[in-house]
Short mmCIF file of C-alpha atoms in Angstrom, two decimals:
data_model
loop_
_atom_site.label_atom_id
_atom_site.label_comp_id
_atom_site.label_asym_id
_atom_site.label_seq_id
_atom_site.Cartn_x
_atom_site.Cartn_y
_atom_site.Cartn_z
CA UNK A 1 0.07 0.07 0.08
CA UNK A 2 1.15 3.53 -0.87
CA UNK A 3 1.69 5.33 2.46
CA UNK A 4 2.65 8.80 1.10
CA UNK A 5 0.05 10.41 3.36
CA UNK A 6 1.93 9.39 6.43
CA UNK A 7 5.21 10.66 8.13
CA UNK A 8 5.35 14.14 6.98
CA UNK A 9 7.90 15.81 9.19
CA UNK A 10 7.21 13.33 12.08
CA UNK A 11 3.40 13.97 11.98
CA UNK A 12 1.08 11.15 11.53
CA UNK A 13 -0.54 12.63 8.29
CA UNK A 14 0.86 14.77 5.52
CA UNK A 15 -2.08 17.18 5.85
CA UNK A 16 -1.58 20.75 6.86
CA UNK A 17 -4.18 23.37 7.87
CA UNK A 18 -3.23 26.58 6.35
CA UNK A 19 -2.78 29.68 8.78
CA UNK A 20 -6.06 31.43 7.94
CA UNK A 21 -5.99 35.11 8.50
CA UNK A 22 -6.62 37.40 10.02
CA UNK A 23 -7.60 35.28 12.95
CA UNK A 24 -9.80 32.40 11.51
CA UNK A 25 -7.54 29.63 12.49
CA UNK A 26 -7.59 30.04 16.28
CA UNK A 27 -6.78 27.72 19.17
CA UNK A 28 -9.77 25.68 18.67
CA UNK A 29 -9.19 24.87 14.96
CA UNK A 30 -5.48 24.28 15.29
CA UNK A 31 -5.84 21.94 18.50
CA UNK A 32 -8.58 20.04 16.68
CA UNK A 33 -6.35 19.47 13.53
CA UNK A 34 -3.31 18.56 15.71
CA UNK A 35 -5.38 16.03 17.78
CA UNK A 36 -6.51 14.41 14.62
CA UNK A 37 -2.67 13.72 13.68
CA UNK A 38 -2.40 16.58 11.11
CA UNK A 39 -0.49 19.93 11.12
CA UNK A 40 -2.26 23.07 12.36
CA UNK A 41 -1.25 26.60 12.06
CA UNK A 42 -2.22 29.60 14.12
CA UNK A 43 -2.01 32.84 12.28
CA UNK A 44 -0.05 35.53 14.17
CA UNK A 45 -1.51 39.12 13.99
CA UNK A 46 -0.73 41.31 11.11
CA UNK A 47 0.74 43.86 13.64
CA UNK A 48 3.10 43.45 16.69
CA UNK A 49 1.12 41.89 19.39
CA UNK A 50 3.55 39.67 21.15
CA UNK A 51 1.68 39.04 24.28
CA UNK A 52 -1.71 38.39 22.65
CA UNK A 53 0.33 35.85 20.26
CA UNK A 54 1.71 34.21 23.43
CA UNK A 55 -1.68 33.68 24.76
CA UNK A 56 -3.00 32.01 21.62
CA UNK A 57 -0.04 29.68 21.70
CA UNK A 58 -0.53 28.75 25.33
CA UNK A 59 -4.49 28.46 24.95
CA UNK A 60 -3.58 26.06 21.99
CA UNK A 61 -1.34 24.05 24.20
CA UNK A 62 -4.12 23.81 26.79
CA UNK A 63 -6.21 22.13 24.21
CA UNK A 64 -3.69 19.79 22.65
CA UNK A 65 -0.42 17.96 23.60
CA UNK A 66 0.51 17.68 20.03
CA UNK A 67 2.94 19.92 18.16
CA UNK A 68 1.57 22.72 15.90
CA UNK A 69 2.80 25.78 14.12
CA UNK A 70 2.26 29.57 13.77
CA UNK A 71 2.12 31.52 10.45
CA UNK A 72 3.58 34.96 9.94
CA UNK A 73 3.14 37.30 6.99
CA UNK A 74 6.62 38.71 6.48
CA UNK A 75 4.95 41.80 4.57
CA UNK A 76 3.68 43.14 8.06
CA UNK A 77 5.60 44.06 11.19
CA UNK A 78 6.56 40.84 12.70
CA UNK A 79 9.98 40.86 14.76
CA UNK A 80 8.36 40.83 18.21
CA UNK A 81 5.70 38.22 17.16
CA UNK A 82 8.64 36.18 15.84
CA UNK A 83 10.49 36.41 18.95
CA UNK A 84 7.59 35.01 20.91
CA UNK A 85 7.10 32.03 18.51
CA UNK A 86 10.81 31.11 19.11
CA UNK A 87 10.82 31.86 22.79
CA UNK A 88 7.75 29.46 23.07
CA UNK A 89 9.64 26.86 21.10
CA UNK A 90 6.77 26.29 18.66
CA UNK A 91 7.33 23.31 16.62
CA UNK A 92 6.74 24.98 13.14
CA UNK A 93 7.07 28.48 11.69
CA UNK A 94 5.23 29.14 8.43
CA UNK A 95 6.46 32.28 6.54
CA UNK A 96 4.57 33.86 3.65
CA UNK A 97 4.95 36.96 1.44
CA UNK A 98 8.66 37.71 1.78
CA UNK A 99 11.96 36.06 1.38
CA UNK A 100 13.27 33.87 4.42
CA UNK A 101 16.93 34.62 5.26
CA UNK A 102 19.52 32.08 6.21
CA UNK A 103 19.90 34.01 9.47
CA UNK A 104 16.31 33.66 10.35
CA UNK A 105 16.26 30.01 9.61
CA UNK A 106 19.44 29.54 11.81
CA UNK A 107 17.82 31.38 14.59
CA UNK A 108 14.65 29.35 14.36
CA UNK A 109 16.64 26.02 14.52
CA UNK A 110 18.52 27.17 17.47
CA UNK A 111 15.09 27.34 19.25
CA UNK A 112 14.16 23.96 17.97
CA UNK A 113 11.58 25.33 15.44
CA UNK A 114 11.40 24.26 11.92
CA UNK A 115 10.77 26.69 9.05
CA UNK A 116 8.28 26.14 6.38
CA UNK A 117 7.81 29.01 4.02
CA UNK A 118 5.05 29.27 1.41
CA UNK A 119 6.23 30.12 -2.11
CA UNK A 120 4.36 30.70 -5.47
CA UNK A 121 7.26 30.28 -7.89
CA UNK A 122 10.33 28.19 -8.67
CA UNK A 123 12.51 31.28 -7.89
CA UNK A 124 10.91 31.62 -4.56
CA UNK A 125 11.46 27.89 -3.86
CA UNK A 126 15.13 28.06 -4.94
CA UNK A 127 15.70 31.03 -2.40
CA UNK A 128 13.90 28.98 0.27
CA UNK A 129 16.09 25.86 -0.36
CA UNK A 130 19.31 28.17 -0.31
CA UNK A 131 18.22 29.46 3.03
CA UNK A 132 18.09 25.97 4.62
CA UNK A 133 14.40 25.64 5.12
CA UNK A 134 12.87 22.38 6.63
CA UNK A 135 9.95 22.01 4.06
CA UNK A 136 8.27 24.12 1.52
CA UNK A 137 4.57 24.82 0.85
CA UNK A 138 4.12 25.50 -2.84
CA UNK A 139 1.07 27.50 -3.59
CA UNK A 140 -0.69 27.34 -6.92
CA UNK A 141 -2.81 30.13 -8.65
CA UNK A 142 -5.86 28.12 -7.60
CA UNK A 143 -5.60 28.98 -3.95
CA UNK A 144 -7.85 31.15 -2.11
CA UNK A 145 -7.00 34.32 -0.24
CA UNK A 146 -3.73 36.21 -1.09
CA UNK A 147 -2.07 34.40 -3.90
CA UNK A 148 1.62 35.26 -4.59
CA UNK A 149 2.30 33.57 -7.94
CA UNK A 150 0.82 32.95 -11.28
CA UNK A 151 1.67 29.16 -11.85
CA UNK A 152 -0.88 26.37 -11.44
CA UNK A 153 -0.22 23.63 -8.88
CA UNK A 154 0.18 20.86 -11.56
CA UNK A 155 3.04 22.66 -13.36
CA UNK A 156 4.66 24.40 -10.32
CA UNK A 157 4.91 21.27 -7.68
CA UNK A 158 6.79 19.00 -10.02
CA UNK A 159 9.25 21.83 -11.00
CA UNK A 160 9.86 22.33 -7.29
CA UNK A 161 10.08 18.64 -6.58
CA UNK A 162 12.82 18.37 -9.39
CA UNK A 163 14.63 21.48 -7.84
CA UNK A 164 14.81 19.97 -4.36
CA UNK A 165 16.09 16.77 -5.78
CA UNK A 166 17.31 14.32 -3.07
CA UNK A 167 17.61 16.89 -0.45
CA UNK A 168 15.41 16.07 2.41
CA UNK A 169 13.08 19.04 2.12
CA UNK A 170 9.35 17.77 1.77
CA UNK A 171 7.23 19.61 -0.80
CA UNK A 172 3.64 20.34 0.25
CA UNK A 173 1.11 21.15 -2.30
CA UNK A 174 -1.47 24.04 -1.70
CA UNK A 175 -4.20 25.42 -3.91
CA UNK A 176 -7.51 24.07 -4.63
CA UNK A 177 -7.19 20.73 -2.78
CA UNK A 178 -10.21 19.73 -0.61
CA UNK A 179 -10.57 16.05 -0.91
CA UNK A 180 -8.84 12.79 -1.22
CA UNK A 181 -8.80 13.04 -4.91
CA UNK A 182 -6.87 16.08 -4.60
CA UNK A 183 -4.51 14.68 -2.10
CA UNK A 184 -3.61 11.71 -4.33
CA UNK A 185 -3.08 14.03 -7.17
CA UNK A 186 -0.61 16.19 -5.17
CA UNK A 187 1.23 12.98 -4.33
CA UNK A 188 1.36 11.93 -7.90
CA UNK A 189 3.10 15.39 -8.77
CA UNK A 190 5.73 14.55 -6.28
CA UNK A 191 4.51 16.30 -3.21
CA UNK A 192 4.74 14.75 0.22
CA UNK A 193 1.85 16.37 1.66
CA UNK A 194 -1.01 18.88 1.04
CA UNK A 195 -2.04 22.16 2.60
CA UNK A 196 -5.67 23.12 2.64
CA UNK A 197 -7.16 26.36 3.67
CA UNK A 198 -10.65 26.80 2.34
CA UNK A 199 -11.68 23.26 3.43
CA UNK A 200 -10.59 24.08 7.08
CA UNK A 201 -12.19 27.50 6.76
CA UNK A 202 -15.60 25.57 6.23
CA UNK A 203 -15.23 23.86 9.68
CA UNK A 204 -17.06 23.96 12.95
CA UNK A 205 -14.02 25.10 14.77
CA UNK A 206 -12.96 27.87 12.40
CA UNK A 207 -13.52 31.59 13.59
CA UNK A 208 -15.05 32.65 10.23
CA UNK A 209 -18.48 34.14 10.40
CA UNK A 210 -21.39 31.76 10.02
CA UNK A 211 -22.71 33.58 7.11
CA UNK A 212 -19.25 33.41 5.49
CA UNK A 213 -19.27 29.59 6.09
CA UNK A 214 -22.66 29.36 4.51
CA UNK A 215 -21.58 31.15 1.31
CA UNK A 216 -18.77 28.79 0.75
CA UNK A 217 -21.50 26.03 0.47
CA UNK A 218 -23.66 28.19 -1.53
CA UNK A 219 -21.41 29.55 -4.28
CA UNK A 220 -19.31 27.49 -6.56
CA UNK A 221 -17.17 29.92 -8.37
CA UNK A 222 -14.10 32.19 -7.53
CA UNK A 223 -12.05 35.12 -9.22
CA UNK A 224 -8.65 36.42 -8.92
CA UNK A 225 -8.92 39.99 -8.20
CA UNK A 226 -7.07 42.88 -6.49
CA UNK A 227 -10.09 45.12 -5.61
CA UNK A 228 -9.95 44.23 -1.83
CA UNK A 229 -7.55 45.88 0.63
CA UNK A 230 -5.40 47.86 -1.83
CA UNK A 231 -4.48 50.57 0.52
CA UNK A 232 -3.63 48.21 3.39
CA UNK A 233 -1.71 45.70 1.35
CA UNK A 234 -0.82 47.02 -2.19
CA UNK A 235 0.31 44.63 -4.71
CA UNK A 236 -1.25 41.61 -3.01
CA UNK A 237 -4.11 40.11 -5.22
CA UNK A 238 -6.42 37.63 -3.90
CA UNK A 239 -8.94 34.80 -4.92
CA UNK A 240 -12.43 35.38 -3.72
CA UNK A 241 -15.86 34.01 -3.91
CA UNK A 242 -18.07 35.47 -6.83
CA UNK A 243 -20.59 36.91 -4.55
CA UNK A 244 -23.23 39.45 -5.83
CA UNK A 245 -21.25 42.30 -4.07
CA UNK A 246 -18.07 41.22 -5.79
CA UNK A 247 -19.77 40.84 -9.28
CA UNK A 248 -20.97 44.72 -8.78
CA UNK A 249 -17.66 45.83 -7.87
CA UNK A 250 -15.13 43.62 -9.71
CA UNK A 251 -14.34 46.40 -12.35
CA UNK A 252 -13.10 48.91 -9.73
CA UNK A 253 -10.78 51.41 -11.38
CA UNK A 254 -7.20 50.91 -10.26
CA UNK A 255 -6.94 54.45 -8.79
CA UNK A 256 -9.72 53.49 -6.24
CA UNK A 257 -9.35 51.62 -2.83
CA UNK A 258 -10.96 51.10 0.55
CA UNK A 259 -9.86 54.61 1.74
CA UNK A 260 -12.73 56.93 1.91
CA UNK A 261 -15.39 54.25 1.45
CA UNK A 262 -18.18 54.05 4.10
CA UNK A 263 -17.78 51.71 7.17
CA UNK A 264 -19.98 48.78 6.71
CA UNK A 265 -19.18 46.83 9.78
CA UNK A 266 -17.10 46.20 12.80
CA UNK A 267 -15.01 43.38 14.16
CA UNK A 268 -12.78 42.27 16.99
CA UNK A 269 -9.56 41.00 15.24
CA UNK A 270 -6.91 39.51 17.52
CA UNK A 271 -8.22 41.25 20.48
CA UNK A 272 -8.35 44.81 18.72
CA UNK A 273 -11.65 46.56 17.72
CA UNK A 274 -11.62 47.51 14.11
CA UNK A 275 -13.97 49.31 11.68
CA UNK A 276 -14.39 47.53 8.33
CA UNK A 277 -14.71 49.69 5.24
CA UNK A 278 -16.30 48.76 1.99
CA UNK A 279 -13.58 47.03 -0.11
CA UNK A 280 -11.22 46.43 2.73
CA UNK A 281 -9.61 42.98 2.69
CA UNK A 282 -10.70 41.82 6.00
CA UNK A 283 -12.81 38.64 5.99
CA UNK A 284 -15.71 38.52 8.45
CA UNK A 285 -15.05 36.50 11.52
CA UNK A 286 -17.43 35.28 14.26
CA UNK A 287 -17.42 38.74 15.93
CA UNK A 288 -18.17 40.69 12.94
CA UNK A 289 -21.29 42.68 12.75
CA UNK A 290 -22.69 44.82 9.86
CA UNK A 291 -23.17 44.16 6.23
CA UNK A 292 -21.48 40.72 6.07
CA UNK A 293 -22.38 39.95 2.51
CA UNK A 294 -20.58 43.03 1.20
CA UNK A 295 -17.30 41.99 2.73
CA UNK A 296 -14.47 40.19 1.22
CA UNK A 297 -14.87 36.28 1.21
CA UNK A 298 -11.59 34.37 0.18
CA UNK A 299 -11.86 31.03 -1.23
CA UNK A 300 -9.81 28.55 -3.54
CA UNK A 301 -11.10 27.08 -6.57
CA UNK A 302 -11.94 23.76 -4.86
CA UNK A 303 -14.77 25.38 -3.00
CA UNK A 304 -17.31 23.94 -5.41
CA UNK A 305 -16.47 20.53 -3.88
CA UNK A 306 -17.29 21.46 -0.37
CA UNK A 307 -20.65 20.53 0.45
CA UNK A 308 -21.03 20.78 4.30
CA UNK A 309 -19.42 22.32 7.49
CA UNK A 310 -17.63 19.57 9.23
CA UNK A 311 -15.57 19.22 12.46
CA UNK A 312 -11.97 19.68 11.51
CA UNK A 313 -11.06 16.26 12.97
CA UNK A 314 -13.50 14.75 10.46
CA UNK A 315 -11.98 16.66 7.62
CA UNK A 316 -8.74 15.04 8.17
CA UNK A 317 -10.18 11.57 8.81
CA UNK A 318 -12.03 11.82 5.46
CA UNK A 319 -9.03 13.13 3.55
CA UNK A 320 -7.15 10.05 4.65
CA UNK A 321 -9.86 7.56 4.00
CA UNK A 322 -10.74 9.09 0.62
CA UNK A 323 -6.95 9.13 -0.43
CA UNK A 324 -6.62 5.44 0.63
CA UNK A 325 -9.75 4.46 -1.38
CA UNK A 326 -8.73 6.33 -4.46
CA UNK A 327 -5.34 4.56 -4.43
CA UNK A 328 -7.24 1.24 -3.91
CA UNK A 329 -9.75 1.77 -6.54
CA UNK A 330 -7.52 3.17 -9.19
CA UNK A 331 -4.31 1.31 -8.71
CA UNK A 332 -5.06 -1.55 -6.69
CA UNK A 333 -2.81 -2.69 -3.63
CA UNK A 334 0.71 -1.32 -4.26
#
């Protein structure tokens, strides 16, 4: 039997729950994923908030005795947050939207933390390998949320796998994967594991607003755009659900952004009260009030395969069972 879904970086399964921002993947989701044998990631705040992040890490540890990780977006202030991750000796550090330096990798290794950047190109993967990282998440253009590259998963993963060669750096595929068929397909491309965002967004434990979760079931199509959050995070396009609001605003002129737009809601994000303006890139979490349907709703191209909201542990179990069944049905015992 092919056992490619086991043993990724010492974890039971090669399944990764992406760090869902800004605070959608909280301790409850991450602990549920970890307890199911997969790899869960908290998402660090997009501003320096070291004590809040420390509390998130410790709350997660109160819910699981399994290892987990923290994701940090390098495009935002992060030095103090990074220090907390290393002080707390968190098992894994996921980094995104910025190059990882050899010095940062060495600092993490001294703390016993393994470094797993997410990249969207062969060039990004080469820089990560040269920096000495422990694994690489390869994000295809199919992914939801902020998408850093233009290549599809089916072309990008094999190229990065070939680039890694015989080095012990597992490649993890991300983008549009929601079920066991996608899991097996990623393994066939040479990946050692899969990273899922939208599928874990649509779980009972995620902090996404209930209406957002409902829309993930209701809508089947996504679009790659840049209309959300242009002022806050310029040059960071995203893949979103094609909601009626998005369809009305998708042709926003390049000169316009969320500044000066009306306030359409409020939210508590990582412990901070925030106003949400129309066209802001902030997705609605479970504290958000206001015009939820007019807010950004990130989702990957695989969203049309999601039929129900499930417990996170059940998502992990089904992924493994489905993958095993696909291998058995299509290839027989191997």
